[in-house]
CSV table of C-alpha atoms in Angstrom, one decimal:
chain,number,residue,atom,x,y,z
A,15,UNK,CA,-92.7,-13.1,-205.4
A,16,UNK,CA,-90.9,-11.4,-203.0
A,17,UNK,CA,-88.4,-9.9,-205.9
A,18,UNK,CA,-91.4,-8.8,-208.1
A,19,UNK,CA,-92.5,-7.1,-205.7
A,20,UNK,CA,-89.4,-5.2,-204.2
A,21,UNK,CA,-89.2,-4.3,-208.9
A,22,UNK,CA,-93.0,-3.1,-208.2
A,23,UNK,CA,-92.0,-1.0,-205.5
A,24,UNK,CA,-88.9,0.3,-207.2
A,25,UNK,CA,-90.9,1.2,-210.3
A,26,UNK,CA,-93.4,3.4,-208.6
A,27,UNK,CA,-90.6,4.9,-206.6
A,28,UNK,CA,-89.2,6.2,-210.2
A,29,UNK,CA,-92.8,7.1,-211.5
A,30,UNK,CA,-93.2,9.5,-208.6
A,31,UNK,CA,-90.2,11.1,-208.5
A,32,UNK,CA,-90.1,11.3,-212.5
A,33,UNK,CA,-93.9,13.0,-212.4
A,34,UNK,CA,-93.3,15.3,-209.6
A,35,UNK,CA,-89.9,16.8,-211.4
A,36,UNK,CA,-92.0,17.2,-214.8
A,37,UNK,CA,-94.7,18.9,-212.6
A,38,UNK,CA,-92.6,21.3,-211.0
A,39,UNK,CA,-90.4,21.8,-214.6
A,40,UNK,CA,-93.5,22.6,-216.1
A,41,UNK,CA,-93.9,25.2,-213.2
A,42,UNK,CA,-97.2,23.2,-211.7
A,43,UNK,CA,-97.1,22.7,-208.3
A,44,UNK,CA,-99.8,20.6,-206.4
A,45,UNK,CA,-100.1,21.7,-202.8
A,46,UNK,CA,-98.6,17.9,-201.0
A,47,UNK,CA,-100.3,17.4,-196.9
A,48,UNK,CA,-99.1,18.5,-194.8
A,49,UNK,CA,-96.4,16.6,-192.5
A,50,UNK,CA,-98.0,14.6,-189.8
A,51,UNK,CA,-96.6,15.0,-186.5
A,52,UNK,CA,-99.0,12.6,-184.1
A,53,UNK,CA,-96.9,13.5,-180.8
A,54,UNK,CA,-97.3,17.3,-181.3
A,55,UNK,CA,-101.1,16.8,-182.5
A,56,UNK,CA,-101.7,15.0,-179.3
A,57,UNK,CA,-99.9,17.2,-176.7
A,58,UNK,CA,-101.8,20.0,-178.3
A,59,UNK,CA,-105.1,18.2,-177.8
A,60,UNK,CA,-104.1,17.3,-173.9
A,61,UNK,CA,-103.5,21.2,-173.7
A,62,UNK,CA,-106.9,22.3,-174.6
A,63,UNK,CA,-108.2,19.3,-172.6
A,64,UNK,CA,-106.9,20.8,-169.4
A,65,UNK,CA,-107.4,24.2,-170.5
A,66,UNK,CA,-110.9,23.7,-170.9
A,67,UNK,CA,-111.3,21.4,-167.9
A,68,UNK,CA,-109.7,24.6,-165.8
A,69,UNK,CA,-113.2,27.3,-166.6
A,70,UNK,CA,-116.4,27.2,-165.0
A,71,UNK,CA,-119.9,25.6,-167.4
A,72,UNK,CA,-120.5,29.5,-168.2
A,73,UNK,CA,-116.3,30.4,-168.8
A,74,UNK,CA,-116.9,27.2,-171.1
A,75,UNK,CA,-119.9,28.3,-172.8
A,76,UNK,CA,-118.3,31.4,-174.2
A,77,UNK,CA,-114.6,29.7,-175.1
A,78,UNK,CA,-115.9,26.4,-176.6
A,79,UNK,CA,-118.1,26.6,-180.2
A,80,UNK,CA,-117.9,24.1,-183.1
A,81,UNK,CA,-115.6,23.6,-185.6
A,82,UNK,CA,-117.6,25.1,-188.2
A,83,UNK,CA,-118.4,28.4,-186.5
A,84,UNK,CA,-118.2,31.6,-188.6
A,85,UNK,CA,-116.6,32.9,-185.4
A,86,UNK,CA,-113.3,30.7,-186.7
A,87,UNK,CA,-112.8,33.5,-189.7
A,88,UNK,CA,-113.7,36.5,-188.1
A,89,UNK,CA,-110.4,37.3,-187.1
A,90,UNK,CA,-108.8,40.4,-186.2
A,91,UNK,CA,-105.5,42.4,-184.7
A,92,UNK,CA,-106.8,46.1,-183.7
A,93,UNK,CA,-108.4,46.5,-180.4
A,94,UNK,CA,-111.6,45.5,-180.2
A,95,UNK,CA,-114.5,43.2,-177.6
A,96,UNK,CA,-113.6,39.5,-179.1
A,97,UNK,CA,-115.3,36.2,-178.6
A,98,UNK,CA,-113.8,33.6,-175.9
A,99,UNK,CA,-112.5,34.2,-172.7
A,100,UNK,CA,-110.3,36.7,-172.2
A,101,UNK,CA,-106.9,37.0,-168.9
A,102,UNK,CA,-109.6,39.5,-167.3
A,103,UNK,CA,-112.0,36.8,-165.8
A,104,UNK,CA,-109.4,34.3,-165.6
A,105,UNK,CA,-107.8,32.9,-162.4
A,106,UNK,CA,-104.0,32.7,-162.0
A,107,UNK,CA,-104.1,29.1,-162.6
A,108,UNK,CA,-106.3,29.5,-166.5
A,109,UNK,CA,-103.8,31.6,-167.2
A,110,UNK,CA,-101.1,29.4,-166.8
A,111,UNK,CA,-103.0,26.5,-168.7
A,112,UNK,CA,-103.9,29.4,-171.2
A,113,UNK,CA,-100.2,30.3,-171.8
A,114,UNK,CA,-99.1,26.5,-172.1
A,115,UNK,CA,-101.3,26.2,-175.1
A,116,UNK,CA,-99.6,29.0,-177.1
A,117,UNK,CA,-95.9,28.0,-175.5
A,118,UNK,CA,-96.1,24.4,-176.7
A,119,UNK,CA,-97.0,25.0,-180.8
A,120,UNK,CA,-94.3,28.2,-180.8
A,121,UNK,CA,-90.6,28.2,-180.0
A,122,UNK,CA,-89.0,29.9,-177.3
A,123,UNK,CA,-88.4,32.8,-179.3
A,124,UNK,CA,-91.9,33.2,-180.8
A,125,UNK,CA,-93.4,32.9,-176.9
A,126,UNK,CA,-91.5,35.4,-175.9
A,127,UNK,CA,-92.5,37.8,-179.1
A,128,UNK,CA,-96.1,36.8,-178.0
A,129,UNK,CA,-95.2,37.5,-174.6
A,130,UNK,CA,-93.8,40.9,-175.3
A,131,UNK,CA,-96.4,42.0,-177.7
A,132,UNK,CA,-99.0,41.4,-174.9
A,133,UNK,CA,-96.7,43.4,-172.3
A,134,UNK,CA,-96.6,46.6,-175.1
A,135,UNK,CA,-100.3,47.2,-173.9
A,136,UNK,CA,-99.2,48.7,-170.9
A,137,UNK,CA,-96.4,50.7,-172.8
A,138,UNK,CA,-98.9,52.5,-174.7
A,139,UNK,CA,-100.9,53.0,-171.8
A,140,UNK,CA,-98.2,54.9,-171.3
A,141,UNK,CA,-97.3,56.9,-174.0
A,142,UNK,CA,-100.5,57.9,-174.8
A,143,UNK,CA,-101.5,58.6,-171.3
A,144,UNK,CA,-103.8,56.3,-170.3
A,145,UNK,CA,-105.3,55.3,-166.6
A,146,UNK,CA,-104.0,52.0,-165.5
A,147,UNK,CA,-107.4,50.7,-165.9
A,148,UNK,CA,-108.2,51.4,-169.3
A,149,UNK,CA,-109.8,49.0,-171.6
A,150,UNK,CA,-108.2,50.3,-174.8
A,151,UNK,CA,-105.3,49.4,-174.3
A,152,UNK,CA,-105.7,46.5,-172.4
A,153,UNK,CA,-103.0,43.8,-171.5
A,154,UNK,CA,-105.4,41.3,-170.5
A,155,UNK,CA,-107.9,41.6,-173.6
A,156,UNK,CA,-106.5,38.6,-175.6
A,157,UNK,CA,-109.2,36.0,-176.3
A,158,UNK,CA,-109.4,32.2,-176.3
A,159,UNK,CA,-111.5,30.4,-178.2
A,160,UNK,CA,-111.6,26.2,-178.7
A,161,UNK,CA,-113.4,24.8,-182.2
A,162,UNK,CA,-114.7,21.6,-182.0
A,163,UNK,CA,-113.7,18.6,-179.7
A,164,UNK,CA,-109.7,18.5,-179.1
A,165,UNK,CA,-108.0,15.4,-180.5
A,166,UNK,CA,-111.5,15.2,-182.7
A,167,UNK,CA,-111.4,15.7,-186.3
A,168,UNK,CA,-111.1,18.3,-187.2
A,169,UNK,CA,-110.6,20.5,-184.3
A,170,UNK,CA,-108.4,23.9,-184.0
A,171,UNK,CA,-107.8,26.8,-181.8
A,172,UNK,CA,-107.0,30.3,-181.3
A,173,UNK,CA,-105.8,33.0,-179.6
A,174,UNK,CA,-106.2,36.8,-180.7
A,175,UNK,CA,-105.7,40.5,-179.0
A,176,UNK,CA,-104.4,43.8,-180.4
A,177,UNK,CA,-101.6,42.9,-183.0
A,178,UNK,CA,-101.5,38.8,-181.9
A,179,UNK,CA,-103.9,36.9,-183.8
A,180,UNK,CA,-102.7,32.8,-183.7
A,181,UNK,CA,-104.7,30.2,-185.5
A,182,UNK,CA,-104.0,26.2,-185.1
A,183,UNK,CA,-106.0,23.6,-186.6
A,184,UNK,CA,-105.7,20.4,-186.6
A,185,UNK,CA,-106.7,16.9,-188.4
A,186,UNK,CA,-105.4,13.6,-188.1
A,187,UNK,CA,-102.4,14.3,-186.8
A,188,UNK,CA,-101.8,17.1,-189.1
A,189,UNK,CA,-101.4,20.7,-188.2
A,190,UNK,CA,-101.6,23.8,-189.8
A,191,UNK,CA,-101.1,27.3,-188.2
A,192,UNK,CA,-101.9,30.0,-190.2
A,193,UNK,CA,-103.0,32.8,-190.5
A,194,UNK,CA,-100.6,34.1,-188.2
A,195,UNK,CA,-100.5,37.5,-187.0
A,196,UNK,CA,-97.7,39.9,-185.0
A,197,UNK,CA,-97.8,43.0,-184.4
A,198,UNK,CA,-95.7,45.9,-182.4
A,199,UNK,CA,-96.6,49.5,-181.3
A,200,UNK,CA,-93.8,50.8,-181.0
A,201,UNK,CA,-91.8,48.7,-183.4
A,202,UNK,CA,-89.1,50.5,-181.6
A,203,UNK,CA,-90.0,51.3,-177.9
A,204,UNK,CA,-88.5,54.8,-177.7
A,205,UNK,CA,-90.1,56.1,-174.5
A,206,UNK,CA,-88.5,56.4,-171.3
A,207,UNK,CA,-90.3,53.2,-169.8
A,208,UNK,CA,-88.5,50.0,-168.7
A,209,UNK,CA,-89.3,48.2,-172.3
A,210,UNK,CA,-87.2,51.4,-173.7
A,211,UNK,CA,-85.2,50.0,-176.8
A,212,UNK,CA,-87.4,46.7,-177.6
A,213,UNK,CA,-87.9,45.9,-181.2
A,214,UNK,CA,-89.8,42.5,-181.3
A,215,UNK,CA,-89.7,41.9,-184.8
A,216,UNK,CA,-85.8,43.2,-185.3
A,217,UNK,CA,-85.1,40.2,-187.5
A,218,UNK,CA,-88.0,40.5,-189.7
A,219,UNK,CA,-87.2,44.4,-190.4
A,220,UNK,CA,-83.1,44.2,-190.3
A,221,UNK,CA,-82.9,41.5,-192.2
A,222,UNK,CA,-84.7,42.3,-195.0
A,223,UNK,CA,-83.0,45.8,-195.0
A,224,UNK,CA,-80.1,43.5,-195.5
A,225,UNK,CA,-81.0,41.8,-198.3
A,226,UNK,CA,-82.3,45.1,-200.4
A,227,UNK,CA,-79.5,47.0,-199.8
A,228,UNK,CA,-77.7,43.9,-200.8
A,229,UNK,CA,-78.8,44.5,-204.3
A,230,UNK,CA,-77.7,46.3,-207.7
A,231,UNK,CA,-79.3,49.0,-209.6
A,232,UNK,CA,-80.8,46.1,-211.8
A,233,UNK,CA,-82.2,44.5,-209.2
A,234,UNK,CA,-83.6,47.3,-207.4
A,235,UNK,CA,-85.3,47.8,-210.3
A,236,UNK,CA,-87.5,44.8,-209.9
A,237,UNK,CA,-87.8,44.4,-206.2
A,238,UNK,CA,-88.8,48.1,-205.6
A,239,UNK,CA,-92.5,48.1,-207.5
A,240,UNK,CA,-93.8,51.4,-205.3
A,241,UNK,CA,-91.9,54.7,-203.8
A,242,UNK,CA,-94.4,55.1,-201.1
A,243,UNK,CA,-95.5,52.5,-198.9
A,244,UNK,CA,-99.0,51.2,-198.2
A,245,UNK,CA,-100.6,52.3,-195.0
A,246,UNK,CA,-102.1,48.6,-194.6
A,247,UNK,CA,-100.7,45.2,-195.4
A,248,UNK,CA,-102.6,44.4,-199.0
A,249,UNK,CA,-104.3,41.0,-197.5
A,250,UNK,CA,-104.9,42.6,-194.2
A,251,UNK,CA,-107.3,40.8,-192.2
A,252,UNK,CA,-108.8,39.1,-195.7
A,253,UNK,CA,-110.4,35.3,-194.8
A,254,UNK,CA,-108.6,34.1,-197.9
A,255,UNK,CA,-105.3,35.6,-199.3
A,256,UNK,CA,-105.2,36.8,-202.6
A,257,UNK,CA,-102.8,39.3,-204.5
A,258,UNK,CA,-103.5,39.3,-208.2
A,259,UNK,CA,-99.9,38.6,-209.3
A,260,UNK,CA,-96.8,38.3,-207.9
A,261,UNK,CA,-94.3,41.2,-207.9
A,262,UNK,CA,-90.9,41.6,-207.5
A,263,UNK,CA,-87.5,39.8,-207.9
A,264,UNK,CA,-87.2,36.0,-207.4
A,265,UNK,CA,-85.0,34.2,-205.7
A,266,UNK,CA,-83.8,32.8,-208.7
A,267,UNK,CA,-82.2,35.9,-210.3
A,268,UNK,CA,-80.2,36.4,-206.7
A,269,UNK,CA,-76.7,35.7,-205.7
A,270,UNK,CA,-75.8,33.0,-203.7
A,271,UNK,CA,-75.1,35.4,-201.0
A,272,UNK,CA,-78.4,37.0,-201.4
A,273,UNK,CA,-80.5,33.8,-201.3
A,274,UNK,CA,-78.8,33.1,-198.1
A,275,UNK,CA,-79.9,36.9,-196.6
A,276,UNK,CA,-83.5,35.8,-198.3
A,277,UNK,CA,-83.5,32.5,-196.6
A,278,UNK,CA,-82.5,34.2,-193.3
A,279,UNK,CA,-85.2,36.5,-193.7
A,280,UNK,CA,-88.5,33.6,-194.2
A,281,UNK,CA,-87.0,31.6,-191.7
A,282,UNK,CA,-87.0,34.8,-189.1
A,283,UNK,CA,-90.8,34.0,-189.6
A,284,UNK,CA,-91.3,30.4,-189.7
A,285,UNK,CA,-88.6,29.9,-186.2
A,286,UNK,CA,-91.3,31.8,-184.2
A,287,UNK,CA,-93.1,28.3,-184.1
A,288,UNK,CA,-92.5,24.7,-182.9
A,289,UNK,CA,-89.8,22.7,-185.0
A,290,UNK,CA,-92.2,20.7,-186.7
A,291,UNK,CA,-94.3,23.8,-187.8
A,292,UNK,CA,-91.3,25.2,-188.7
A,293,UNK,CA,-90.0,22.3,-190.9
A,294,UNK,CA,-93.2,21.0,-192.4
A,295,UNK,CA,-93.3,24.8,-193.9
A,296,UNK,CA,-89.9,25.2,-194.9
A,297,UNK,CA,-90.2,21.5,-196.8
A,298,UNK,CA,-93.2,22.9,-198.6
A,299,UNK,CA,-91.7,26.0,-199.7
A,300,UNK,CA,-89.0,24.1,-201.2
A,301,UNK,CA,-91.4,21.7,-203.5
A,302,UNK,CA,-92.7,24.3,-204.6
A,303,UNK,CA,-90.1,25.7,-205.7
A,304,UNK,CA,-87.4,28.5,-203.6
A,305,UNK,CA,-86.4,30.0,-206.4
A,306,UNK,CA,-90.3,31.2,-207.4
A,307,UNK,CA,-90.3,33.2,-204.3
A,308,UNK,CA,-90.4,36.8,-204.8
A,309,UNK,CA,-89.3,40.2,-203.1
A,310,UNK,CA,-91.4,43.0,-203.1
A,311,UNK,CA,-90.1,46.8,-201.5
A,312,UNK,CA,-92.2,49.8,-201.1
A,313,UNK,CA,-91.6,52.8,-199.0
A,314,UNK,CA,-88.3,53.9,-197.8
A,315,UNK,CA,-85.0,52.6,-198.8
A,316,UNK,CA,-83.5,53.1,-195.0
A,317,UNK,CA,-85.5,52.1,-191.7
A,318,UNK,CA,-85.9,55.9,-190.9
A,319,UNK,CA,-88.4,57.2,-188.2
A,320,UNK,CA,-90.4,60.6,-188.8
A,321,UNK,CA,-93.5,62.2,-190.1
A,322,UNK,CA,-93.8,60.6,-193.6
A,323,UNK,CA,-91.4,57.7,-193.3
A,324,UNK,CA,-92.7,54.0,-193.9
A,325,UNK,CA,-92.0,51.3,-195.5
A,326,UNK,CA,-93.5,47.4,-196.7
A,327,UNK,CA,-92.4,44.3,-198.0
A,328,UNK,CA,-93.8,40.5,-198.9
A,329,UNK,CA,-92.9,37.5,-199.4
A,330,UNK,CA,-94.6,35.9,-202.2
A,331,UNK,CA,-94.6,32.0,-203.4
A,332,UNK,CA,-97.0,30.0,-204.9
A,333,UNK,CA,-98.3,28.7,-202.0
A,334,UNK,CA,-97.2,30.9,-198.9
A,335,UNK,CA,-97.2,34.8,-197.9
A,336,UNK,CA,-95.3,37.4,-195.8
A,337,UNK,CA,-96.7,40.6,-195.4
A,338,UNK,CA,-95.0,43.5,-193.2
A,339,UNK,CA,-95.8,46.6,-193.1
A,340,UNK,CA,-94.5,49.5,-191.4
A,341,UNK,CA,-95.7,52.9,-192.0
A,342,UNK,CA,-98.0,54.2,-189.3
A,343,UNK,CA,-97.0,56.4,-186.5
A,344,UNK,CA,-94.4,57.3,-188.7
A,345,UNK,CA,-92.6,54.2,-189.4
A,346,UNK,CA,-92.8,52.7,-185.7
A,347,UNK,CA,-96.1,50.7,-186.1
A,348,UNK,CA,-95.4,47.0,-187.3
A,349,UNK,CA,-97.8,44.3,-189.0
A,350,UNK,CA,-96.6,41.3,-190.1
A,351,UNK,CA,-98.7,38.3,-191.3
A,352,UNK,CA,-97.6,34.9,-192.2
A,353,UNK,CA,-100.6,33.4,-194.9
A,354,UNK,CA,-101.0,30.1,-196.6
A,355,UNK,CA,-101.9,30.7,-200.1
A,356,UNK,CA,-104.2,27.3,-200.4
A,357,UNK,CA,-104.7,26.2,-196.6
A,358,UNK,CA,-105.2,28.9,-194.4
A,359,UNK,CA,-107.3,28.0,-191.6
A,360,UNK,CA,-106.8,24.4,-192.8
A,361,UNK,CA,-109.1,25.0,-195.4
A,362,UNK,CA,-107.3,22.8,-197.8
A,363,UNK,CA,-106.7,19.8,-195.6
A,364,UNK,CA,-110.4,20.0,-194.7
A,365,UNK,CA,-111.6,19.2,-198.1
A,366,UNK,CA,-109.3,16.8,-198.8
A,367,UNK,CA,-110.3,15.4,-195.2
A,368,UNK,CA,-114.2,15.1,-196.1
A,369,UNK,CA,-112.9,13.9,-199.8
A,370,UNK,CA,-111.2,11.0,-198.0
A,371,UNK,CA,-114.6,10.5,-196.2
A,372,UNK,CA,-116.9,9.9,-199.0
């Protein structure tokens, strides 16, 4: 008994592995779930618990809504009155609890991007001239909102200012975090203020600089589908992702060098957040295939900043999105957006969740 069923066992072992290698030969690919990682999902519930144990019945009434609020899509990056409670009305302490959320599902490198992009508030308070109590420009307007009961399925939450928009949401044991937004006026701090010379998303501009001027005329050809960059990413704040095709070179017609400069490039996106974030991602990316990810260049060929100057690129699988776009204030005004294709706002696992259900 025992052997016919270590056979059994062996057989469907083959059948899967023989039908998901047709699949993706035939160039199918069927969106897997999402890893589970039960420890994360619970410290991330436990985190919301004592952040929303921290606020008052009226901080709580405007920071906690269901699951299924419309409020959960209406996202943003540009300056504007949000939904939740913001660092204005919050006490040293909710702060603290309010920070430990976003530190524990991003590494230490994407805290501190979050952290910095928060802090460039008060540099363009100064470079445009502001009062130091101006609401434009306003280092402590960056909302939290709570959907649905933490460690409950399904629950997620967000937080969202000018140019940080960070979505989580989360169902048994599974997590997804996107869309993901970051952001950077300046996207090189040139002023004579103590943040002179920051560039918080360096790696996602050098990087890919590196790889297209890695290229020959041939594959230039390809990769560069527009002389003049967009003034907006393409998707921009879009509740679902969509492009109608993708465009430029694949990995597949790159060197090995240049797959590795690619590779660099994605994974200067995906090590902003926690290691299993960062893993699950990179695992999905390759059933679907690396070598179906394309390149796309607009704009300027050199990262050049002046009246006129700009430039874009994306990253485009079958399942997963990069956008970055810098063209406004003359090439020193970053957006960069990190989309899931199928599951953004866990959109996907959600249907398979309430398909499991009934």
């Amino acid at each position: 008994m025992k052997k016919v069923m270590l056979l059994t066992a062996f057989l469907i072992n083959i059948l899967t592995f023989s039908t998901s290698e047709n699949s993706q030969a035939a160039g199918i690919y069927v969106k897997e779930t999402p890893a589970k990682d039960d420890k994360l999902a619970k410290q991330m519930s436990v985190a919301a618990v004592t952040f929303l144990k921290s606020l008052s019945a009226d901080q709580l009434a405007e920071t906690k809504l269901p699951y299924d609020d419309p409020a959960r899509f209406d996202w943003n990056f540009t300056p504007r009155k949000r939904k939740g409670i913001t660092f204005k009305t919050m006490s040293a302490a909710q702060r603290k609890v309010a920070m430990d959320m976003i530190k524990l599902v991003l590494s230490q490198e994407g805290y501190t991007k979050a952290e910095q992009i928060i802090d460039l508030e008060n540099v363009l308070r100064v470079v445009e001239t502001r009062p130091a109590n101006d609401t434009y420009r306003d280092p402590e307007n960056f909302a939290f909102l709570v959907f649905g009961e933490p460690g409950g399925d399904p629950w997620g939450w967000r937080v969202e200012g000018h140019h940080l928009s960070l979505h989580f949401s989360s169902i048994k044991g599974e997590i997804i975090y996107t869309p993901s937004f970051m952001g950077s006026n300046p996207g090189n701090v040139l002023a004579d203020v103590p943040q002179k010379g920051l560039r918080i998303l360096k790696s996602e501009e050098d990087f890919a600089f590196e790889l297209l001027q890695s290229m020959n005329e041939k594959q230039l050809e390809k990769a560069i589908i527009g002389s003049t960059a967009p003034n907006e990413m393409f998707t921009s704040n879009s509740r679902k992702a969509s492009l109608e095709k993708m465009q430029g070179i694949p990995m597949a017609e790159m060197t090995a060098e240049q797959k590795a400069a690619f590779k660099k490039l994605i994974m200067s996106y995906l090590q902003r957040y926690h290691v299993t974030l960062k893993n699950q991602q990179w695992s999905e990316l390759e059933k679907s295939g690396l070598d179906k990810i394309h390149f796309a260049w607009m704009g300027d060929q050199k990262n050049i900043i002046g009246s006129g100057h700009g430039h874009y690129y994306r990253i485009h699988g079958p399942t997963f999105l990069i956008e970055f776009d810098n063209t406004q204030n003359g090439g020193n005004h970053i957006h960069s957006v990190v989309r899931d294709l199928v599951n953004d706002f866990g959109e996907d696992m959600l249907r398979k969740h309430y398909e499991k259900a009934h």
